[in-house]
Coordinates of C-alpha atoms and ligand atoms in Angstrom, one line a residue:
M1 CA 12.7 -63.1 25.1
T2 CA 11.4 -66.0 27.5
M3 CA 12.9 -69.4 26.4
T4 CA 12.8 -72.4 28.6
M5 CA 16.4 -73.9 29.2
A6 CA 14.5 -77.4 27.2
E7 CA 13.6 -75.2 24.7
H8 CA 17.0 -73.7 23.7
I9 CA 19.2 -76.2 24.2
W10 CA 19.2 -79.0 21.8
D11 CA 22.1 -81.5 23.5
P12 CA 22.3 -80.8 27.0
A13 CA 24.4 -83.8 27.5
W14 CA 27.4 -82.4 25.9
E15 CA 26.9 -78.8 25.6
C16 CA 26.2 -78.3 29.3
A17 CA 28.8 -81.6 30.4
D18 CA 31.4 -80.6 33.0
R19 CA 34.7 -79.4 30.9
A20 CA 36.8 -82.9 32.4
T21 CA 34.1 -84.9 31.0
I22 CA 34.6 -82.5 27.2
A23 CA 38.3 -83.5 27.7
T24 CA 37.9 -87.4 28.4
Q25 CA 36.0 -87.5 25.6
Q26 CA 38.1 -85.1 22.9
L27 CA 41.0 -87.4 23.9
T28 CA 39.4 -90.5 23.2
R29 CA 38.5 -89.2 20.0
L30 CA 41.6 -87.3 19.1
Q31 CA 43.7 -90.7 19.2
E32 CA 41.0 -92.7 17.0
T33 CA 41.0 -89.4 14.5
V34 CA 45.0 -89.3 14.2
A35 CA 45.0 -93.4 14.2
Y36 CA 42.4 -93.1 11.5
S37 CA 44.2 -90.5 9.7
Y38 CA 47.4 -92.2 9.6
A39 CA 46.0 -95.7 8.4
R40 CA 43.7 -94.2 5.8
V41 CA 45.3 -91.0 4.3
P42 CA 49.0 -91.9 2.7
A43 CA 49.2 -87.4 3.1
Y44 CA 48.8 -87.4 6.9
R45 CA 51.1 -90.8 7.2
A46 CA 54.0 -89.1 4.8
K47 CA 53.7 -86.4 7.2
M48 CA 53.4 -87.6 10.8
D49 CA 56.5 -89.5 9.5
A50 CA 58.5 -86.8 8.6
A51 CA 58.0 -85.2 11.9
G52 CA 58.5 -88.1 13.6
V53 CA 55.7 -88.5 15.4
R54 CA 53.3 -92.0 15.4
P55 CA 49.5 -92.4 16.9
A56 CA 50.7 -94.4 19.6
D57 CA 52.5 -90.9 20.8
I58 CA 49.3 -89.1 21.3
R59 CA 48.8 -89.7 24.8
T60 CA 47.4 -86.4 26.3
L61 CA 45.7 -83.4 24.7
E62 CA 48.6 -81.3 24.7
D63 CA 50.4 -83.7 22.3
I64 CA 48.0 -82.5 19.8
R65 CA 50.9 -79.9 19.3
T66 CA 53.3 -82.2 17.9
L67 CA 51.0 -83.0 15.1
P68 CA 51.8 -81.6 11.7
F69 CA 49.5 -79.0 10.6
T70 CA 46.9 -79.2 7.6
T71 CA 46.7 -76.1 5.4
K72 CA 44.7 -75.0 2.3
Q73 CA 47.7 -75.9 0.3
D74 CA 47.4 -79.5 1.3
F75 CA 44.0 -79.9 -0.2
R76 CA 45.2 -78.1 -3.7
D77 CA 47.9 -80.5 -3.6
S78 CA 45.7 -83.9 -3.5
Y79 CA 42.8 -82.2 -5.2
P80 CA 40.3 -83.4 -5.5
F81 CA 40.1 -86.4 -3.1
G82 CA 43.5 -87.2 -2.4
L83 CA 42.6 -86.3 1.5
F84 CA 39.9 -88.4 1.5
A85 CA 39.9 -91.9 3.7
V86 CA 37.0 -93.3 2.2
P87 CA 36.3 -94.7 -1.4
P88 CA 34.4 -92.4 -3.5
Q89 CA 31.2 -94.5 -3.3
E90 CA 31.1 -94.5 0.2
L91 CA 30.5 -90.7 0.0
L92 CA 27.0 -89.3 -0.1
R93 CA 27.3 -86.1 -0.7
I94 CA 30.3 -83.4 -1.8
H95 CA 30.4 -79.7 -1.3
S96 CA 33.4 -77.2 -2.0
S97 CA 34.0 -73.5 -1.7
S98 CA 35.6 -71.8 -4.5
G99 CA 38.2 -69.6 -2.9
T100 CA 39.5 -66.8 -4.6
T101 CA 42.4 -68.6 -6.6
G102 CA 43.1 -71.8 -8.1
K103 CA 40.9 -74.8 -7.6
P104 CA 38.1 -75.2 -5.2
T105 CA 38.8 -76.8 -2.1
V106 CA 36.5 -80.4 -2.2
V107 CA 35.1 -81.4 1.0
G108 CA 33.2 -84.9 1.1
Y109 CA 30.7 -86.6 3.8
T110 CA 29.8 -90.4 4.4
R111 CA 26.1 -91.0 5.6
R112 CA 27.3 -90.9 9.4
D113 CA 29.0 -87.2 8.6
L114 CA 25.6 -86.4 7.2
D115 CA 24.0 -87.4 10.1
T116 CA 26.6 -85.6 12.9
W117 CA 26.9 -82.5 10.8
T118 CA 22.9 -82.4 11.2
E119 CA 23.1 -82.7 14.8
L120 CA 26.0 -79.6 15.1
L121 CA 23.5 -77.9 12.8
A122 CA 20.6 -78.4 15.4
R123 CA 22.6 -77.5 18.2
M124 CA 23.2 -74.4 16.6
I125 CA 19.9 -73.6 15.5
T126 CA 18.2 -74.3 19.0
A127 CA 20.8 -72.2 20.6
A128 CA 19.7 -69.2 18.1
G129 CA 16.4 -69.7 19.2
V130 CA 14.7 -71.3 16.5
T131 CA 12.1 -74.2 17.5
D132 CA 10.1 -76.6 15.3
R133 CA 7.1 -73.6 15.4
D134 CA 9.1 -71.4 13.1
I135 CA 9.2 -70.9 9.6
A136 CA 12.4 -70.7 8.7
Q137 CA 13.6 -69.2 5.2
I138 CA 16.7 -70.1 4.2
S139 CA 18.3 -67.4 1.7
F140 CA 22.1 -68.6 1.4
G141 CA 22.7 -70.1 -1.8
Y142 CA 21.9 -74.0 -2.3
G143 CA 24.8 -75.8 -4.2
M144 CA 28.5 -76.4 -3.8
F145 CA 28.4 -74.0 -0.8
T146 CA 27.7 -75.9 2.5
G147 CA 25.4 -73.2 4.0
G148 CA 22.2 -74.1 2.1
F149 CA 22.3 -77.4 2.3
G150 CA 23.5 -77.5 6.0
L151 CA 21.3 -75.3 7.1
H152 CA 18.2 -77.0 5.5
Y153 CA 18.7 -80.3 7.1
G154 CA 19.9 -78.9 10.7
L155 CA 16.5 -76.7 10.4
E156 CA 14.4 -80.2 9.5
R157 CA 16.1 -82.3 12.5
V158 CA 14.6 -79.4 14.7
G159 CA 11.5 -79.4 13.1
A160 CA 10.9 -76.0 11.8
T161 CA 9.4 -75.4 8.6
V162 CA 11.9 -75.0 5.8
V163 CA 11.5 -72.7 2.7
P164 CA 14.3 -73.4 0.9
V165 CA 14.5 -70.2 -1.3
S166 CA 18.1 -69.9 -2.1
S167 CA 20.1 -66.6 -2.9
G168 CA 19.0 -64.1 -4.9
N169 CA 15.5 -63.0 -6.5
T170 CA 14.8 -60.3 -4.1
D171 CA 11.4 -60.1 -5.2
R172 CA 10.2 -63.8 -4.6
Q173 CA 12.4 -63.6 -1.3
L174 CA 10.2 -60.8 0.1
L175 CA 6.9 -62.2 -1.3
Y176 CA 7.5 -65.6 0.7
M177 CA 8.5 -63.9 3.8
T178 CA 5.3 -61.6 3.9
D179 CA 3.0 -64.6 2.2
F180 CA 4.1 -67.4 4.3
G181 CA 5.3 -65.5 7.4
S182 CA 8.7 -66.7 7.4
T183 CA 10.0 -66.4 11.3
A184 CA 13.9 -66.9 10.8
L185 CA 16.1 -65.5 8.4
I186 CA 19.0 -67.8 7.3
S187 CA 21.3 -65.7 5.4
T188 CA 24.7 -63.5 5.1
P189 CA 24.3 -60.7 7.6
S190 CA 25.3 -58.2 4.2
Y191 CA 22.0 -59.6 2.4
A192 CA 20.0 -59.6 5.6
A193 CA 20.9 -55.8 5.6
Y194 CA 20.1 -55.6 1.7
L195 CA 16.7 -57.8 1.8
A196 CA 15.7 -55.2 4.7
E197 CA 16.4 -52.0 2.2
Q198 CA 14.4 -53.4 -0.4
A199 CA 11.9 -54.4 2.3
K200 CA 11.7 -51.1 3.4
D201 CA 11.7 -49.3 -0.5
R202 CA 8.5 -51.9 -0.9
G203 CA 6.8 -50.3 1.9
L204 CA 6.6 -53.3 4.1
A205 CA 5.8 -52.9 7.8
L206 CA 7.6 -55.0 10.3
G207 CA 4.5 -57.0 12.5
T208 CA 2.0 -56.6 9.5
D209 CA 4.1 -57.5 6.6
I210 CA 7.2 -59.2 7.9
H211 CA 7.0 -61.5 11.0
L212 CA 10.8 -62.5 11.7
K213 CA 11.9 -63.3 15.2
W214 CA 15.2 -64.8 14.8
G215 CA 18.2 -64.2 12.3
L216 CA 20.7 -66.4 11.7
F217 CA 23.8 -65.0 10.0
G218 CA 27.2 -66.1 9.4
A219 CA 29.8 -66.9 6.5
E220 CA 31.4 -63.4 6.5
P221 CA 32.9 -61.2 9.3
W222 CA 30.3 -58.6 10.5
T223 CA 30.1 -56.3 13.4
E224 CA 28.0 -55.6 16.4
G225 CA 26.8 -52.4 14.6
M226 CA 25.5 -54.2 12.1
R227 CA 24.0 -56.8 14.3
G228 CA 22.1 -53.7 15.4
R229 CA 21.2 -52.2 12.4
I230 CA 19.8 -55.5 10.9
Q231 CA 17.9 -56.0 13.7
T232 CA 15.9 -52.6 13.9
A233 CA 15.4 -52.9 10.4
L234 CA 14.1 -56.7 10.6
G235 CA 12.7 -56.5 13.8
L236 CA 14.5 -59.8 14.8
S237 CA 17.0 -61.4 17.1
A238 CA 20.4 -61.7 15.1
T239 CA 22.9 -64.1 16.3
D240 CA 26.3 -65.0 14.5
N241 CA 27.6 -68.4 13.7
Y242 CA 30.9 -69.8 12.2
G243 CA 32.2 -72.3 10.0
M244 CA 34.2 -73.3 7.0
S245 CA 34.1 -76.3 4.2
E246 CA 37.1 -77.8 5.9
L247 CA 35.6 -78.2 9.2
G248 CA 32.4 -79.6 7.9
G249 CA 30.8 -76.3 6.9
P250 CA 28.4 -74.4 9.4
G251 CA 27.8 -76.1 12.9
F252 CA 31.5 -75.5 14.5
S253 CA 30.4 -72.8 16.5
G254 CA 27.2 -70.1 17.0
E255 CA 26.1 -67.6 19.5
C256 CA 23.0 -68.6 21.8
A257 CA 20.2 -65.9 21.7
A258 CA 19.8 -65.9 25.1
V259 CA 23.4 -64.2 25.9
K260 CA 24.9 -63.2 22.7
D261 CA 28.5 -63.3 24.0
G262 CA 30.7 -65.7 22.0
M263 CA 29.9 -68.5 19.2
H264 CA 29.7 -71.8 21.6
I265 CA 32.2 -74.5 20.1
A266 CA 30.7 -77.9 19.8
E267 CA 34.0 -79.2 21.8
D268 CA 33.1 -82.6 22.0
L269 CA 33.3 -82.8 17.9
Y270 CA 36.3 -80.5 17.7
I271 CA 39.5 -79.4 19.2
W272 CA 40.5 -75.6 19.0
E273 CA 43.6 -74.2 19.4
V274 CA 44.4 -70.4 19.1
L275 CA 48.2 -69.6 18.1
D276 CA 50.0 -66.4 17.2
P277 CA 50.1 -66.6 13.3
V278 CA 53.7 -65.8 13.1
T279 CA 55.4 -67.6 15.9
G280 CA 52.8 -70.7 16.0
M281 CA 53.2 -70.6 19.9
P282 CA 49.3 -70.8 21.9
V283 CA 48.5 -66.9 23.3
S284 CA 46.9 -66.8 26.4
E285 CA 43.4 -67.9 27.1
G286 CA 41.4 -64.6 25.5
E287 CA 44.0 -63.2 23.3
I288 CA 43.5 -62.9 19.5
G289 CA 45.2 -65.4 17.6
E290 CA 44.6 -67.6 14.5
L291 CA 42.1 -70.7 14.8
I292 CA 43.3 -73.8 14.5
V293 CA 41.0 -76.8 14.7
T294 CA 40.8 -80.5 14.4
P295 CA 37.7 -82.0 13.8
L296 CA 36.6 -85.4 15.7
W297 CA 34.1 -86.6 14.0
K298 CA 35.0 -86.5 10.5
E299 CA 34.6 -89.8 8.5
A300 CA 35.3 -89.1 4.9
L301 CA 37.6 -86.3 5.3
P302 CA 39.7 -86.4 8.7
I303 CA 42.0 -83.2 9.4
L304 CA 44.3 -82.6 11.6
R305 CA 45.3 -79.0 12.9
Y306 CA 43.6 -77.0 10.1
R307 CA 45.3 -73.5 9.6
T308 CA 42.1 -71.8 9.3
R309 CA 43.7 -68.1 9.1
D310 CA 40.7 -66.8 10.7
L311 CA 41.4 -64.6 14.0
T312 CA 39.7 -64.8 17.4
A313 CA 40.0 -65.1 20.8
I314 CA 38.1 -67.7 22.8
T315 CA 37.0 -68.0 26.5
T316 CA 36.3 -71.0 28.3
A317 CA 34.1 -69.2 31.3
P318 CA 30.6 -71.0 31.5
C319 CA 28.1 -68.9 29.6
P320 CA 24.9 -67.7 31.9
C321 CA 23.0 -69.8 29.2
G322 CA 23.9 -72.8 30.9
R323 CA 26.0 -74.0 28.3
T324 CA 29.5 -74.9 29.5
T325 CA 31.3 -75.2 26.0
A326 CA 33.8 -72.4 24.9
R327 CA 33.0 -69.6 23.2
M328 CA 34.8 -67.5 20.6
T329 CA 34.8 -64.1 19.6
R330 CA 33.2 -62.5 16.1
V331 CA 35.9 -63.1 13.6
T332 CA 38.0 -60.3 13.1
G333 CA 39.0 -61.2 9.6
R334 CA 41.3 -64.1 7.5
T335 CA 44.9 -63.2 7.9
D336 CA 45.0 -63.5 4.3
D337 CA 42.3 -60.6 3.8
M338 CA 44.4 -58.0 6.1
L339 CA 45.3 -54.8 4.1
I340 CA 48.4 -53.2 4.7
I341 CA 48.2 -49.5 3.8
R342 CA 51.4 -47.6 4.5
G343 CA 52.6 -50.0 6.8
V344 CA 49.4 -50.1 8.9
N345 CA 47.2 -53.3 9.4
V346 CA 43.6 -52.9 8.3
F347 CA 40.9 -54.9 8.8
P348 CA 37.4 -54.5 6.8
T349 CA 35.8 -55.4 9.8
Q350 CA 37.3 -52.5 11.6
I351 CA 36.4 -50.0 9.2
E352 CA 32.4 -51.2 8.9
H353 CA 32.3 -50.7 13.2
V354 CA 33.4 -47.2 12.5
L355 CA 31.0 -46.6 10.1
M356 CA 28.3 -48.7 11.7
Q357 CA 28.5 -46.2 14.9
T358 CA 28.2 -43.2 12.7
E359 CA 24.4 -41.9 11.9
G360 CA 23.4 -41.3 8.9
T361 CA 25.2 -44.0 6.9
S362 CA 23.9 -47.3 5.4
P363 CA 25.2 -50.9 5.9
H364 CA 26.2 -50.8 2.4
Y365 CA 30.3 -50.0 1.6
L366 CA 33.2 -50.6 -0.3
L367 CA 36.7 -50.4 0.2
V368 CA 39.1 -49.0 -2.6
I369 CA 42.8 -49.3 -3.0
T370 CA 44.9 -47.4 -5.0
R371 CA 48.4 -46.7 -5.9
D372 CA 49.3 -43.1 -5.9
G373 CA 53.2 -43.3 -6.5
S374 CA 54.7 -45.7 -4.2
L375 CA 52.3 -44.9 -1.6
D376 CA 48.9 -46.9 -1.0
T377 CA 45.9 -45.3 -0.8
L378 CA 42.7 -46.4 1.0
E379 CA 39.1 -45.0 0.4
V380 CA 35.9 -45.7 2.1
W381 CA 33.1 -45.5 -0.5
V382 CA 30.0 -45.6 1.8
E383 CA 26.2 -44.9 1.0
I384 CA 24.3 -42.7 2.6
S385 CA 20.9 -43.1 4.3
E386 CA 17.9 -42.3 2.3
S387 CA 17.2 -39.5 5.0
L388 CA 20.4 -37.6 5.0
F389 CA 20.2 -37.8 1.5
N390 CA 17.2 -35.3 1.2
Q391 CA 19.3 -32.9 3.2
S392 CA 21.7 -29.9 2.6
M393 CA 25.1 -29.9 1.4
S394 CA 26.4 -28.8 4.5
A395 CA 25.4 -31.8 6.1
L396 CA 27.1 -34.1 3.9
T397 CA 30.6 -32.5 4.3
D398 CA 29.8 -32.9 8.3
L399 CA 29.3 -36.6 7.9
Q400 CA 32.2 -37.0 5.3
K401 CA 34.9 -35.2 7.9
L402 CA 33.1 -36.8 10.9
L403 CA 33.7 -40.0 9.3
A404 CA 37.5 -39.5 8.2
K405 CA 38.2 -37.9 12.0
R406 CA 36.6 -41.4 13.7
L407 CA 38.5 -43.3 11.0
H408 CA 42.1 -41.8 11.5
S409 CA 41.0 -42.3 15.2
A410 CA 40.7 -45.7 15.2
L411 CA 43.1 -46.9 12.6
G412 CA 46.0 -44.2 12.8
L413 CA 45.6 -43.7 9.4
S414 CA 44.2 -41.1 6.9
I415 CA 41.4 -42.7 4.9
K416 CA 39.6 -41.2 2.3
V417 CA 35.9 -41.0 2.6
K418 CA 33.5 -41.0 -0.4
L419 CA 30.0 -40.5 0.2
V420 CA 27.6 -42.3 -2.6
E421 CA 24.1 -42.1 -3.1
P422 CA 21.7 -44.6 -1.6
Q423 CA 21.8 -47.8 -4.1
T424 CA 24.8 -47.5 -5.9
L425 CA 27.2 -50.2 -4.7
E426 CA 27.4 -53.3 -6.0
R427 CA 24.9 -55.7 -3.8
S428 CA 26.0 -59.2 -3.1
Q429 CA 23.5 -62.4 -2.9
G430 CA 26.1 -64.3 -0.5
K431 CA 29.3 -63.3 1.1
A432 CA 29.6 -59.3 0.1
K433 CA 32.9 -58.6 -1.8
R434 CA 34.1 -55.5 0.6
V435 CA 37.4 -54.7 -1.0
L436 CA 38.2 -53.4 -4.6
D437 CA 41.9 -53.5 -4.7
K438 CA 42.8 -51.3 -8.0
R439 CA 46.8 -51.6 -7.3
T440 CA 47.2 -54.9 -9.4
A441 CA 45.1 -53.6 -12.2
E442 CA 47.4 -50.2 -12.6
Ligands
LIG501 O1 31.1 -70.1 4.8 C1 30.3 -72.3 6.0 C2 29.4 -71.2 6.7 C3 28.1 -71.2 5.9 C4 29.8 -70.7 7.9 C5 27.2 -70.7 6.4 C6 28.5 -70.1 8.5 C7 27.1 -70.0 8.0 P1 33.2 -71.4 3.3 O2 32.9 -71.0 2.3 O3 34.5 -72.5 3.4 O4 32.3 -71.7 4.4 O5 34.2 -70.3 3.7 C8 34.7 -70.1 5.5 O6 34.2 -68.1 5.8 O7 37.5 -69.3 7.1 C9 35.6 -67.7 7.5 O8 37.0 -66.5 7.0 C10 34.6 -67.0 6.9 N1 33.3 -67.1 8.0 C11 32.5 -67.5 8.0 N2 32.0 -67.3 9.2 C12 32.1 -66.7 9.8 C13 31.6 -65.7 10.8 C14 31.3 -71.2 5.0 N3 30.5 -65.9 11.3 C15 35.1 -68.6 5.9 N4 32.2 -64.3 10.5 C16 36.0 -68.6 7.3 C17 33.4 -64.0 10.0 C18 33.3 -66.1 8.8 N5 33.7 -65.2 9.1

């Protein structure tokens, strides 16, 4: 893939700035953000007063550690607009994330916020390889989810031709993809895997019918193995991007297509910390911990030290692509999505990793947890590939044994494997549901 520097870096002034310049900018913006939040949001003032910290106490970047955290609970307590720093008439847009329980998390944007967010996305999109010559099909849901509209405006700013299909309606997705000649696909990785399967079923050929070059995938955990599968099946170069509603949506970080070794963080507009989720102490660079983020640009909804609950590791080593910004590894999972099976911690991505390394599996799987007496049992249901489906019974038994062995050595846990027929597990059009916990239902 040949790309020139100018073509794949949207804002070199910030994306390639030296780290001292970034730090100076961060400190100025942090001081402004803290003063603004203290003056405008009673909940922040109360928390800071309780912690005995005033805006004037923030003199260095390290002083950020004296500030109280903001958590999902703070959003719940102030539902819907209690953390907002501007009156509703100054908002241009509201989004929300549904979550699994309770009230949705509500986020809002002023005109300036929407402009900054769009710039953040333009950077991420450019890093992922997309230019004004691309036809970009957005298969993220449009609506309260930040994915659809967020990517939409970012792609328009880059100058790409946007095809706003939204999620679902796979026939239409494939019709537009082939007839319009879409060159970029924007979706969750699990939906991309599903589209790939459906394209194959319909006999669509790469190069003749499907002309995709770029895949911009995010909003859920996925693995390198899954990236390999999607790239091969759709003939594209896939990059990972990460964000969350509370941080503004997508745009916090994204991989460069040139190197694909960690997601570049927009550090002039965010401060990151990685902490041990239990002790709250910073971990060393490169070690996995919980990501804590302070956005430095949000006028409608400033947030101090947000506990994302996502686990990642960060490096500040420069990237061969030319960017100087810190990079985060793939998110292993959320601390609250971690399964504890007979005392062993398991993230669904660890299982995906094993499945994707093994021939004969498809990218569609489900983890089923049951309680057998007082013991929790984890069973992995995985669809086998079409080619294996036509083979002998012994080939299936071999695969089942191989997977059980590999899962045991990767996790130190006996996990039952159930091979299921192709196209039998439920497909998701947005974020995949990988876990079926039957313990509560029993
Ligand atoms: O998922 C924002 C987004 C939209 C990101 C489009 C990327 C692309 P929420 O719905 O608030 O926002 O969900 C945020 O999703 O805390 C992570 O647990 C998970 N997540 C998001 N991106 C990734 C990723 C959007 N690349 C939650 N890898 C976050 C792993 C991700 N998990």
